XYZ file of C-alpha atoms in Angstrom:
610
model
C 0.000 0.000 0.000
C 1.586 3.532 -1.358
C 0.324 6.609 0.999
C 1.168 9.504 -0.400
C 0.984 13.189 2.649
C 0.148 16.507 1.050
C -0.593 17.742 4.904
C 2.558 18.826 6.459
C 6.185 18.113 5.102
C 4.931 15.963 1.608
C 5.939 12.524 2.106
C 5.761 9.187 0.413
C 5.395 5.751 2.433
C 5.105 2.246 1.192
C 3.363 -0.130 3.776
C 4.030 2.553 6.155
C 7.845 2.782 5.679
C 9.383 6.266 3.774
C 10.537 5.845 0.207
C 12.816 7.953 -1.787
C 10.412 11.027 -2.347
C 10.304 12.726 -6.164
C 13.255 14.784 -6.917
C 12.479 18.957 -6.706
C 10.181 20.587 -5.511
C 8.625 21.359 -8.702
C 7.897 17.512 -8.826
C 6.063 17.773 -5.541
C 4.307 20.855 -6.760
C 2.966 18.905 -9.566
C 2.421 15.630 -7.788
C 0.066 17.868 -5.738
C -1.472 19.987 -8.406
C -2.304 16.575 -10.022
C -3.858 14.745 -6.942
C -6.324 18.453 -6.194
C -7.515 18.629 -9.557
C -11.004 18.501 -9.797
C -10.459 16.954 -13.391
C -7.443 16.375 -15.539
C -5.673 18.961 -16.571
C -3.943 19.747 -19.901
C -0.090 19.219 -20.729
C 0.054 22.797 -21.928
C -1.707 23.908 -18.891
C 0.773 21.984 -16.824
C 3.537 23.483 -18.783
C 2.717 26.864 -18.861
C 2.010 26.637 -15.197
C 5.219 25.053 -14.266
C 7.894 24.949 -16.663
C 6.658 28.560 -18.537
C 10.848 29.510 -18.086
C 12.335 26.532 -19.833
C 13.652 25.386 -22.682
C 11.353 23.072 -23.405
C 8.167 23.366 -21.204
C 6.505 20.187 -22.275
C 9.905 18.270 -22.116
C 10.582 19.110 -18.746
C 6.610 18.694 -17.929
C 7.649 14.756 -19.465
C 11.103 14.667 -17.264
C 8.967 15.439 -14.005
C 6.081 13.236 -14.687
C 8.556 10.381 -15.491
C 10.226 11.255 -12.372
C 6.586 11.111 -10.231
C 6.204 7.586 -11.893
C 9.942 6.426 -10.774
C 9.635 7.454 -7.633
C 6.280 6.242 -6.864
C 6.469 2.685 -8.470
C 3.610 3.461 -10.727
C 4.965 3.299 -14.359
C 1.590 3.032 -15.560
C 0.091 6.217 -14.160
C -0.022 10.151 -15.076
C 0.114 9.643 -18.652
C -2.328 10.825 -21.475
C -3.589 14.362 -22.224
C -5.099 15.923 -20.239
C -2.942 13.701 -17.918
C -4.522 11.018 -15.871
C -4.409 11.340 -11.965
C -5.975 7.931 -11.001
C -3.572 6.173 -9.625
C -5.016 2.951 -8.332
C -6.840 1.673 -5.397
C -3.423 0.632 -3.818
C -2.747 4.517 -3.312
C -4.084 6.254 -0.893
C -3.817 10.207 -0.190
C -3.831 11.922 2.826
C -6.152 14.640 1.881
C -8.789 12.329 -0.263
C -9.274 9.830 2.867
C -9.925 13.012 5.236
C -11.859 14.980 3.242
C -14.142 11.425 2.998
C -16.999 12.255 5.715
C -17.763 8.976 5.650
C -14.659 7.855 7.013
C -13.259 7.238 10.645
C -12.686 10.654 11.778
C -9.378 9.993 14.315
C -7.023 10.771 11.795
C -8.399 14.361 12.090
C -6.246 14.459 15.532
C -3.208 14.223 14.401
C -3.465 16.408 11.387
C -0.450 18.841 12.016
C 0.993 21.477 9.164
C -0.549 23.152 5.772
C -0.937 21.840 2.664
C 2.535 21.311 0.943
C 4.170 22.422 4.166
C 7.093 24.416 3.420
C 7.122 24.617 -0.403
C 7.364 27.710 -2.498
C 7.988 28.020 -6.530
C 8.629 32.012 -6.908
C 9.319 31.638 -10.104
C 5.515 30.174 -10.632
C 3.193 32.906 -9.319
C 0.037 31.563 -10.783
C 0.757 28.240 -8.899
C 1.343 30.039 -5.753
C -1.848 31.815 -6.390
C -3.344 28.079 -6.408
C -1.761 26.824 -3.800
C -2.744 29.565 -1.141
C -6.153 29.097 -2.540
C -6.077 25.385 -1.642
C -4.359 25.677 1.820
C -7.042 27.921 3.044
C -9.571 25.015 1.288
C -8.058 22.026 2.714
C -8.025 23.637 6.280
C -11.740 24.875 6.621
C -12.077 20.874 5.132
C -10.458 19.254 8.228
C -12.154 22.098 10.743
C -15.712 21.040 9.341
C -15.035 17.464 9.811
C -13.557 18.366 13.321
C -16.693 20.009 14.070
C -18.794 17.350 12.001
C -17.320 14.454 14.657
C -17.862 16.570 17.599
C -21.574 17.444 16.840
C -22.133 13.254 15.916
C -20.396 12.320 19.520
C -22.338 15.007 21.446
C -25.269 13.385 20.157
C -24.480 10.469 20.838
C -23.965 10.744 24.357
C -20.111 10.750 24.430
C -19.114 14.271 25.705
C -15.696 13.157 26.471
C -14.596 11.805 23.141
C -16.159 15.189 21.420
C -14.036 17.078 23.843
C -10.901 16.203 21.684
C -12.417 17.399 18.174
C -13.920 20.557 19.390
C -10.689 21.411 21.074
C -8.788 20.773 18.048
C -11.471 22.434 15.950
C -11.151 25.864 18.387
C -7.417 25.698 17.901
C -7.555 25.517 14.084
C -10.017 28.796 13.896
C -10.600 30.498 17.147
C -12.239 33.108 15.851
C -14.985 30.840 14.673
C -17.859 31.030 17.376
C -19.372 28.100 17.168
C -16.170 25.993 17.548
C -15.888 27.517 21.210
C -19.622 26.768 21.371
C -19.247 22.896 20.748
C -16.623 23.117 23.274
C -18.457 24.473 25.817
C -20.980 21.787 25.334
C -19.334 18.880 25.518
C -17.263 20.303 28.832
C -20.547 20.670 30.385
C -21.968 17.395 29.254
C -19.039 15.832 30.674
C -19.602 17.135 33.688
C -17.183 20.002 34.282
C -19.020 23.296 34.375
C -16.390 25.054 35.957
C -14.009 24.443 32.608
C -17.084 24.887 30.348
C -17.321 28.762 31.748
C -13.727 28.980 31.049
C -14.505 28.475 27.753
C -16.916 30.868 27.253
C -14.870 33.716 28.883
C -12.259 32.668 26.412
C -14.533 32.858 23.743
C -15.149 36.209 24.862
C -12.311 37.548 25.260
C -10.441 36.526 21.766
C -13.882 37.898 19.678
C -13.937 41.008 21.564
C -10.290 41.528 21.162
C -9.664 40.197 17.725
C -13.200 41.252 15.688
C -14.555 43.804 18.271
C -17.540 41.898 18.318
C -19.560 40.495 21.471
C -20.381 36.712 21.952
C -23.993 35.555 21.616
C -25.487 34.530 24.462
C -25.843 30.891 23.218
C -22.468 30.037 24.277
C -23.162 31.120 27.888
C -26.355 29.248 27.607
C -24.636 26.106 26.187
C -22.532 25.499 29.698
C -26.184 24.136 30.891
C -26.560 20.726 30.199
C -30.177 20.665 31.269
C -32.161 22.741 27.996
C -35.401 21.616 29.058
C -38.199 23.174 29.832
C -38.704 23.590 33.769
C -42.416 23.445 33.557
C -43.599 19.719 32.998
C -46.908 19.359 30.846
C -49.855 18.254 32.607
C -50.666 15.262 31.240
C -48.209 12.788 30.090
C -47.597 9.803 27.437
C -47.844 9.740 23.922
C -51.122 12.352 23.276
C -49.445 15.122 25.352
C -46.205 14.541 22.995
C -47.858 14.878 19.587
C -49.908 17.830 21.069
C -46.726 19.258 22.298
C -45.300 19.009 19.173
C -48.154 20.752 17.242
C -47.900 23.167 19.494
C -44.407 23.686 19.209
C -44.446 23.881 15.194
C -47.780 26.751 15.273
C -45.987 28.673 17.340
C -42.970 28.454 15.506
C -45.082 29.485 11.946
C -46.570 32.005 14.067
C -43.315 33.472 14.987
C -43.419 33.046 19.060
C -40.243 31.614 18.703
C -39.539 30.887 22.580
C -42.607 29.397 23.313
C -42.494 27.248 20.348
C -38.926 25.884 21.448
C -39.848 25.179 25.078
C -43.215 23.419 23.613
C -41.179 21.882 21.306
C -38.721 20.527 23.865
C -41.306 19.042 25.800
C -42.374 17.157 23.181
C -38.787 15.485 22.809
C -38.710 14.834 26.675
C -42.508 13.338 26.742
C -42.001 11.109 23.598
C -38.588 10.019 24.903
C -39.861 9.164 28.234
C -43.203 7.248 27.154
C -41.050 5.162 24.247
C -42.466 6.788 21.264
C -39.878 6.527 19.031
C -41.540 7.504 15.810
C -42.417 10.600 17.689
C -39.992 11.118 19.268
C -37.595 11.712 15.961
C -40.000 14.073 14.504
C -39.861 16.095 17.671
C -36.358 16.169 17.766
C -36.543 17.142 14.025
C -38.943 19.331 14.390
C -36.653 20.975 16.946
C -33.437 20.841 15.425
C -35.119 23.079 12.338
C -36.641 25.307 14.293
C -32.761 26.167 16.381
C -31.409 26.176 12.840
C -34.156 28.404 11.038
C -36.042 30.110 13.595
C -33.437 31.064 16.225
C -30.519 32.644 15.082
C -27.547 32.044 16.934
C -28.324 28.357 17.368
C -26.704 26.340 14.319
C -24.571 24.247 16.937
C -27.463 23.383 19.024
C -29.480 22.589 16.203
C -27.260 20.308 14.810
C -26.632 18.468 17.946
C -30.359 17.752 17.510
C -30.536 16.681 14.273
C -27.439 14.184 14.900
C -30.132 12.987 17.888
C -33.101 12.798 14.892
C -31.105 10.640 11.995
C -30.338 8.066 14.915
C -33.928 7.171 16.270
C -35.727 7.647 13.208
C -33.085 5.527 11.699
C -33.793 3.167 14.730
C -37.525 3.600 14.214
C -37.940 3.003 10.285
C -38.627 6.147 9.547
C -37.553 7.610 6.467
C -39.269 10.332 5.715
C -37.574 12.195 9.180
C -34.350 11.162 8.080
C -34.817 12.749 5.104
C -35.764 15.907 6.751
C -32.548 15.600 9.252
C -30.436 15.305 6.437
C -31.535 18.201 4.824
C -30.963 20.397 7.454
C -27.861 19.443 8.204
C -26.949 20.054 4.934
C -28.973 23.357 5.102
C -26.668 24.732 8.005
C -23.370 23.419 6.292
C -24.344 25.344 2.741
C -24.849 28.516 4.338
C -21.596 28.239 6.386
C -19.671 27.849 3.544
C -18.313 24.032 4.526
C -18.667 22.685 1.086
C -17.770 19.120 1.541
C -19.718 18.157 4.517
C -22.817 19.969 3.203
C -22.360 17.492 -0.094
C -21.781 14.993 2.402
C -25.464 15.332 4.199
C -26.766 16.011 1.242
C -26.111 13.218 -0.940
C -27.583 11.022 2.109
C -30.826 12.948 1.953
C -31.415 12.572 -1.504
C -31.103 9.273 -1.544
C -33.455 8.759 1.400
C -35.932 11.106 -0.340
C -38.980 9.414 -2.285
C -41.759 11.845 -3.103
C -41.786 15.434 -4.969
C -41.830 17.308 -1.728
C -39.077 15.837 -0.371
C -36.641 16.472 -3.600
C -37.612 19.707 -4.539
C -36.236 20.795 -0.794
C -33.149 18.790 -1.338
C -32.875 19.568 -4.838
C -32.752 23.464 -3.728
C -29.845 23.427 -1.228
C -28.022 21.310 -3.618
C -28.754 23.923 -6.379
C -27.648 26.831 -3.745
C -24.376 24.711 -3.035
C -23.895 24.414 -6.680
C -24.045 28.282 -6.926
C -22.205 29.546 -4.070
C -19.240 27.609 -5.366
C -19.999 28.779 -9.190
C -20.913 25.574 -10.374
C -23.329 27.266 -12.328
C -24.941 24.174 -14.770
C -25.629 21.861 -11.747
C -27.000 24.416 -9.789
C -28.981 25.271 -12.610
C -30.241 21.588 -13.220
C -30.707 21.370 -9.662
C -33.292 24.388 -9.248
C -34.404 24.050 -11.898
C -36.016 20.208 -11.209
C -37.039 21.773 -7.616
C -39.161 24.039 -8.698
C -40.847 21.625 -11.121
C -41.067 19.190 -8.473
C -42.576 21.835 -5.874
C -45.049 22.855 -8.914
C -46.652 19.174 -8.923
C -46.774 18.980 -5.146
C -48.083 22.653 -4.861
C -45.591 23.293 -2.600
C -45.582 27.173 -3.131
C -43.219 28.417 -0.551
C -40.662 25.757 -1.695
C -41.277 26.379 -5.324
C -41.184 30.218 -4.450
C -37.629 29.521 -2.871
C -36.174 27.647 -5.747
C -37.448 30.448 -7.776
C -35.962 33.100 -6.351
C -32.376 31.182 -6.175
C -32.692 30.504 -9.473
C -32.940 34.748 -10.336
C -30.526 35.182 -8.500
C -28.162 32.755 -10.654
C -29.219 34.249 -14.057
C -28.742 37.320 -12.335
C -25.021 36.604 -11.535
C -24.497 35.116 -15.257
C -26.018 38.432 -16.288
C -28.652 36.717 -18.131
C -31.089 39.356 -16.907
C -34.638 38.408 -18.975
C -34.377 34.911 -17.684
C -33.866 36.537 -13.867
C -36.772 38.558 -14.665
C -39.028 36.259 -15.447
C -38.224 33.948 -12.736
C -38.681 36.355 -10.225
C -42.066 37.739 -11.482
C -43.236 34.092 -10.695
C -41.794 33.612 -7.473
C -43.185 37.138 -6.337
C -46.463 36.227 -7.381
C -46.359 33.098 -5.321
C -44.354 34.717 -1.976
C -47.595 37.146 -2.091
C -50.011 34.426 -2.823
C -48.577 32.970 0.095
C -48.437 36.152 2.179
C -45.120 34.877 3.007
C -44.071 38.028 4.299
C -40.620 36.917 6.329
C -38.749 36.062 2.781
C -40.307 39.016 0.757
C -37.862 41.008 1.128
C -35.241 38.853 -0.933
C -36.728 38.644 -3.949
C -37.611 42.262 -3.879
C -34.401 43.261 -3.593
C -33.391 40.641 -6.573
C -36.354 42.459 -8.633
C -34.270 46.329 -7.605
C -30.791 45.146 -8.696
C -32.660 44.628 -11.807
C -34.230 47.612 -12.194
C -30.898 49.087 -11.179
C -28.495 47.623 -14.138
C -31.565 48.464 -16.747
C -31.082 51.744 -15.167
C -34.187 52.537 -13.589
C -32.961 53.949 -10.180
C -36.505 55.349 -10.037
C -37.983 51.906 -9.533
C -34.854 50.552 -8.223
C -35.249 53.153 -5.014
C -38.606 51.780 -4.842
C -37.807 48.299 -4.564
C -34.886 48.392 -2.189
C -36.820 50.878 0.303
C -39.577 48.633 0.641
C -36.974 45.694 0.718
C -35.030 46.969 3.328
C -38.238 48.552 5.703
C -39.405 44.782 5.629
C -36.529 43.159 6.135
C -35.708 45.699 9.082
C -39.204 44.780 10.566
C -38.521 40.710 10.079
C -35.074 41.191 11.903
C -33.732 39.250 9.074
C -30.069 39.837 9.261
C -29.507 38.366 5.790
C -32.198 40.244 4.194
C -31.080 43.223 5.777
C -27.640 43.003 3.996
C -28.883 42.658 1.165
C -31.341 45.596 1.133
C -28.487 47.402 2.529
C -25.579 46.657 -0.505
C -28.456 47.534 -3.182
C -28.931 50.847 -1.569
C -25.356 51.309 -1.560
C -25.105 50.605 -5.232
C -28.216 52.989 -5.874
C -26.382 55.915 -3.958
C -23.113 55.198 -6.330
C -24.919 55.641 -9.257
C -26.722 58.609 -7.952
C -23.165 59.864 -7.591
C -23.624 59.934 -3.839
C -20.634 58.552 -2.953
C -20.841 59.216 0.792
C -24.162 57.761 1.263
C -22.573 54.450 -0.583
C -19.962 54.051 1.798
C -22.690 54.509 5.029
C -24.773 52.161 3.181
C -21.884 49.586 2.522
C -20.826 49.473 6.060
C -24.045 49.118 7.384
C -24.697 45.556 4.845
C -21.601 44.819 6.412
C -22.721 45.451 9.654
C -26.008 43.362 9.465
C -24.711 40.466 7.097
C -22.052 39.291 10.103
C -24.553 40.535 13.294
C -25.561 36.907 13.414
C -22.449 34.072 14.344
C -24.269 31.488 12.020
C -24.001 34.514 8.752
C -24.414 32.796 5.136
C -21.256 33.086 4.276
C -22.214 33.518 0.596
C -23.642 36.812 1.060
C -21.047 38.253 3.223
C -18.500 37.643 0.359
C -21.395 38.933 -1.702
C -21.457 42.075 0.216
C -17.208 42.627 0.732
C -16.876 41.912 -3.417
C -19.084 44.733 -4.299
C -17.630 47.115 -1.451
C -14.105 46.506 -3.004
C -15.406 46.773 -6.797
C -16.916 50.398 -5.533
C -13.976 51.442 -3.403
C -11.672 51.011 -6.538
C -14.356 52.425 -8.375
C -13.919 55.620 -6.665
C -10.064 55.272 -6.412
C -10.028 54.320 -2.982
C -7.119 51.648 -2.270
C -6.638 52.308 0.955
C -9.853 50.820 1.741
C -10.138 48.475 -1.435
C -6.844 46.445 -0.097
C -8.177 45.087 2.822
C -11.579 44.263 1.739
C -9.686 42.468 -0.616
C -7.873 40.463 1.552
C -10.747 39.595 3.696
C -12.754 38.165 0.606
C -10.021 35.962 -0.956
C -9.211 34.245 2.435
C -13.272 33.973 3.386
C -13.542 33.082 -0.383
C -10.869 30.515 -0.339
C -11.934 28.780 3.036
C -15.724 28.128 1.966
C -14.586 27.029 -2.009
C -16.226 30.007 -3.277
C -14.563 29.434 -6.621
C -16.071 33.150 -8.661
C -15.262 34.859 -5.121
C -11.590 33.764 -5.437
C -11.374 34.587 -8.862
C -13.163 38.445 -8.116
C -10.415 38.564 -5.313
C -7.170 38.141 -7.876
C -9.076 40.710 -10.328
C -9.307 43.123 -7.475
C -5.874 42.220 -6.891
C -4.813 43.442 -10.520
C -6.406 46.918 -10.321
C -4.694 47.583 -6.805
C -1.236 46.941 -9.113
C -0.270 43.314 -8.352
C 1.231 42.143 -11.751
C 0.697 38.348 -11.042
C -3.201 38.005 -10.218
C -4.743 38.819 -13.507
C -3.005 35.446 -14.974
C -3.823 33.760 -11.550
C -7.571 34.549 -11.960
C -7.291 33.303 -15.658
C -6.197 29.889 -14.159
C -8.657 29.877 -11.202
C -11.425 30.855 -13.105
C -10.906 28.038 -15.954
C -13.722 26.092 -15.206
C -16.381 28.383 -13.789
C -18.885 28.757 -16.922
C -20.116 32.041 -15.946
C -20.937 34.350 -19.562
C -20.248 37.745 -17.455
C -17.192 36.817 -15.791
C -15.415 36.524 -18.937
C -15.229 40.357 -20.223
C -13.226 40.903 -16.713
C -10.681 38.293 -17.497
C -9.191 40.226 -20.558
C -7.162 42.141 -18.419
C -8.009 46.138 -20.241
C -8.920 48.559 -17.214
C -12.382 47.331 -16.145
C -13.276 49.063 -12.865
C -16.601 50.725 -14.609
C -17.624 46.860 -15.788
C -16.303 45.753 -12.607
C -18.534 47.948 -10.604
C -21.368 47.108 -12.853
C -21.264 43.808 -12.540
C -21.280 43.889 -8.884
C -24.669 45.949 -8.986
């Protein structure tokens, strides 16, 4: 068995002994290009990204690969063009078997070091370019499965075993609130109260000091091991459970958010206590969505739950609440921006789902996933079929969802009619509906329309209204999105003051939740950048600029990335406009291609921000 490490110091073992590694670093460099390709790449790709100052680039692109094969024992691999990277079922990678959620997560501990630890090629800037892209990728990878084995052993009942992920997950990203969160829960399941309030002071402490911002109260709240309610029902067994539970989800619809939870937690203790199990996974389903939709701040909690739901309704035969479990899970994973895992629960719930209703919801978070990492002609396939499916079921909130992502894709390709008429029918459902608490998205989806046909009458219109609503739903991610299209309407009013106010404030109200989607705050920082250089503003443009490519490059937003190096070109760095070119190769996106010619684009740039 050949195991080849790309995490720390590269290494080669054979049946767990070292072997002579490849000569040069430039071997490794390819060795590890090849192995994180998401398909195989061309010869004169490889050449021009490795070899561009030789000779011969595609001779010494031959030497090295001959030298992989020598050194590896494979002389039947990396061959062809594009050149093959399978190489066999006797190899094994370090980074495939992690990234594997299926897999036995204790490896994870005793992950040390970055990606290609230690190597640099400065005479290859666009591989650089790549290869900070994928260190920041492959670490947010092994902190969501950290997290991802915590949250399973919490709900399992195994504090003490979580303990070890969640520390490792806090020391990976400590600014990352719900890490500390996790933490804090499994100290205080295990019994130690005293450490768990440690924890949370720590917490504290390191967001106040390094993000000025405050913790949420959840993580105090999470040193409590007892979340029950401390009023029992007053009658018991099965009936009191199910009423519970209706109870619980009416309120919820109805938006009395804590006395929905506490009714909703009674249910899970009743139906647990009286041996319901049926019940008593819809309950904790039932639950787990409402921490994850209806209470912000809660995603860690939540999940905990929905761990708790997959197991008995597993246990119970019930399929239809697994499939709802799933989804969820995968729901809070898309919006944080932790790509692989959110596949991972994903794939599980689709293939647990039977009837329309249940794929058209799964079929829309895998279109949204599909998007936010600019995988533009699944995501479209997968909306697409969800609203079709939501159609036959009559499932009008659903299909009104799947709508509105799939405007807000066109919209992004810049294929404007079809955004247009997508949203007209998912505003005319949200209204049949009276669904009131996502309004304001759309709306401001139907502005930014108005605003690049250059209607900034009707545009004004739109986003006032958008944002008044969203303000009075107290949805932060509505909110910064109202707020960036009222930023762009002030810049093209020429009111460049009122931009900036406008800018900070969808900045403000994008990240006032710890459980953000992630999506949107890149969303918001991109167009803040493409204004500030707009208006000739590096000073302010640099940073933002910074902040998106690492946030961009951490969650696998591939267009974000790509928007970063272009930023990175008009603030005068002579390498990113050919790193973009490379990083934006397979993103089929129609509008990103006039800024990839590299003539002075800030105008388009700007324009296609807003």
């Amino acid at each position: 068995m050949l195991t080849i490490r790309l995490l720390g110091p590269p290494a080669v073992e054979r049946d767990g002994r070292p072997v002579r590694p490849p000569r040069g670093r430039k071997a490794w460099a390819l060795l590890g290009y090849l192995l994180l390709a998401e398909r195989p790449p061309a010869r004169e790709r490889l050449a021009e990204l490795f070899f561009c100052d030789a000779d011969d680039p595609l001779g010494a692109l031959r030497w090295t690969l001959a030298e992989l094969r020598r050194a590896l024992a494979l002389p039947g691999t990396l061959g062809g063009d594009p050149v093959a990277t399978e190489l066999g079922a006797e190899v094994t990678v370090d980074v495939h078997v992690l990234a594997n959620g299926d897999t036995d997560p204790a490896p994870l501990l005793d992950v040390e070091g970055e990606l290609l630890e230690g190597l640099r090629l400065a005479a290859c800037p666009q591989f650089e370019s790549w290869l900070l892209v994928e260190r920041h990728h492959v670490s947010a990878m092994v902190e969501a499965r950290l997290r991802q084995a915590a949250v399973a052993l919490l709900a399992a009942g195994r504090p003490r075993e979580a303990i070890a992920y969640a520390t490792r997950a806090v020391a990976r990203n400590p600014l990352e609130e719900g890490n500390h969160e996790l933490l804090v829960r499994g100290l205080a399941a295990a019994g130690d109260r005293t450490a768990a309030l440690r924890q949370v002071a720590v917490c504290e402490d390191t967001l106040r000091r390094e993000l000025g911002m405050r913790a949420s109260a959840a993580r105090r709240e999470a040193a409590a091991v007892d979340r029950g309610s401390p009023t029992a029902p007053p009658l018991s067994g099965r009936g009191a459970a199910a009423s519970q539970l209706d109870a619980g989800r009416a309120a919820i619809v109805a938006g009395a958010v804590d006395a929905g939870l506490q009714c909703l937690r009674r249910a899970v203790s009743e139906a647990a206590r009286c041996g319901e199990a049926t019940l008593h996974g819809r309950a904790l389903a039932a639950l787990g969505g409402a921490l994850v939709h209806a209470s912000r701040g809660r995603d860690e909690e939540g999940a905990v739950v929905l761990h708790e739901a997959i197991a008995v309704a597993t246990r119970a035969g019930d399929r239809a609440t697994a499939v709802t479990a799933h989804r969820q899970l995968g729901y809070v994973e898309v919006l944080a921006g932790r790509g692989r895992t959110a596949d991972t629960w994903l794939a599980k719930a689709h293939a647990l789902a039977e009837t329309d209703e249940e794929l058209a919801a799964v079929l829309a978070l895998r279109g949204l996933r599909a998007v936010d990492r600019a995988d533009y002609p699944a995501g479209l396939r997968h909306l697409g079929e969800s609203a079709e499916r939501a159609g036959r079921c009559a499932d009008n909130r659903q299909q009104a969802w799947s709508l509105t992502i799939l405007a807000r894709t066109h919209l992004l390709r810049g294929e404007h009619s079809q955004s247009a008429a997508a949203l007209t029918q998912a505003l005319d459902l949200v209204h049949r509906e009276r669904w009131m608490a996502f309004l304001p998205f759309p709306q401001t989806l139907r502005a930014e329309l108005d605003l690049r046909a250059g209607d900034t009458v009707l545009a004004s219109e739109g986003l006032e209204r958008a944002w008044a609503l969203a303000c009075q739903v107290e949805d932060p991610c509505w909110e910064g999105m109202a707020a960036r299209g009222l930023a762009l309407l002030s810049a093209r009013r020429g009111d460049h003051t009122a931009a900036v106010m406008w800018f900070a404030e969808a900045d403000r109200r994008c990240r006032r939740v710890t459980d953000l989607y992630q999506w949107l705050h890149a969303y918001v920082m991109d167009a803040m950048a493409a204004a500030a250089l707009a208006r000739g503003d590096t000073a302010q443009a640099a940073p933002l600029v910074a902040r998106l490519a690492s946030l961009a490059a951490r969650c696998d937003m591939r267009e974000f990335v790509v928007r970063a190096h272009l930023h990175r070109h008009h603030l005068g760095d002579r390498t990113a406009l050919a790193a973009a070119r490379l990083l934006a190769a397979d993103i089929d996106n129609p509008a990103l291609l006039p800024l990839l010619g590299g003539t002075p684009a800030l105008g388009a740039l700007a324009a296609r921000t807003g």
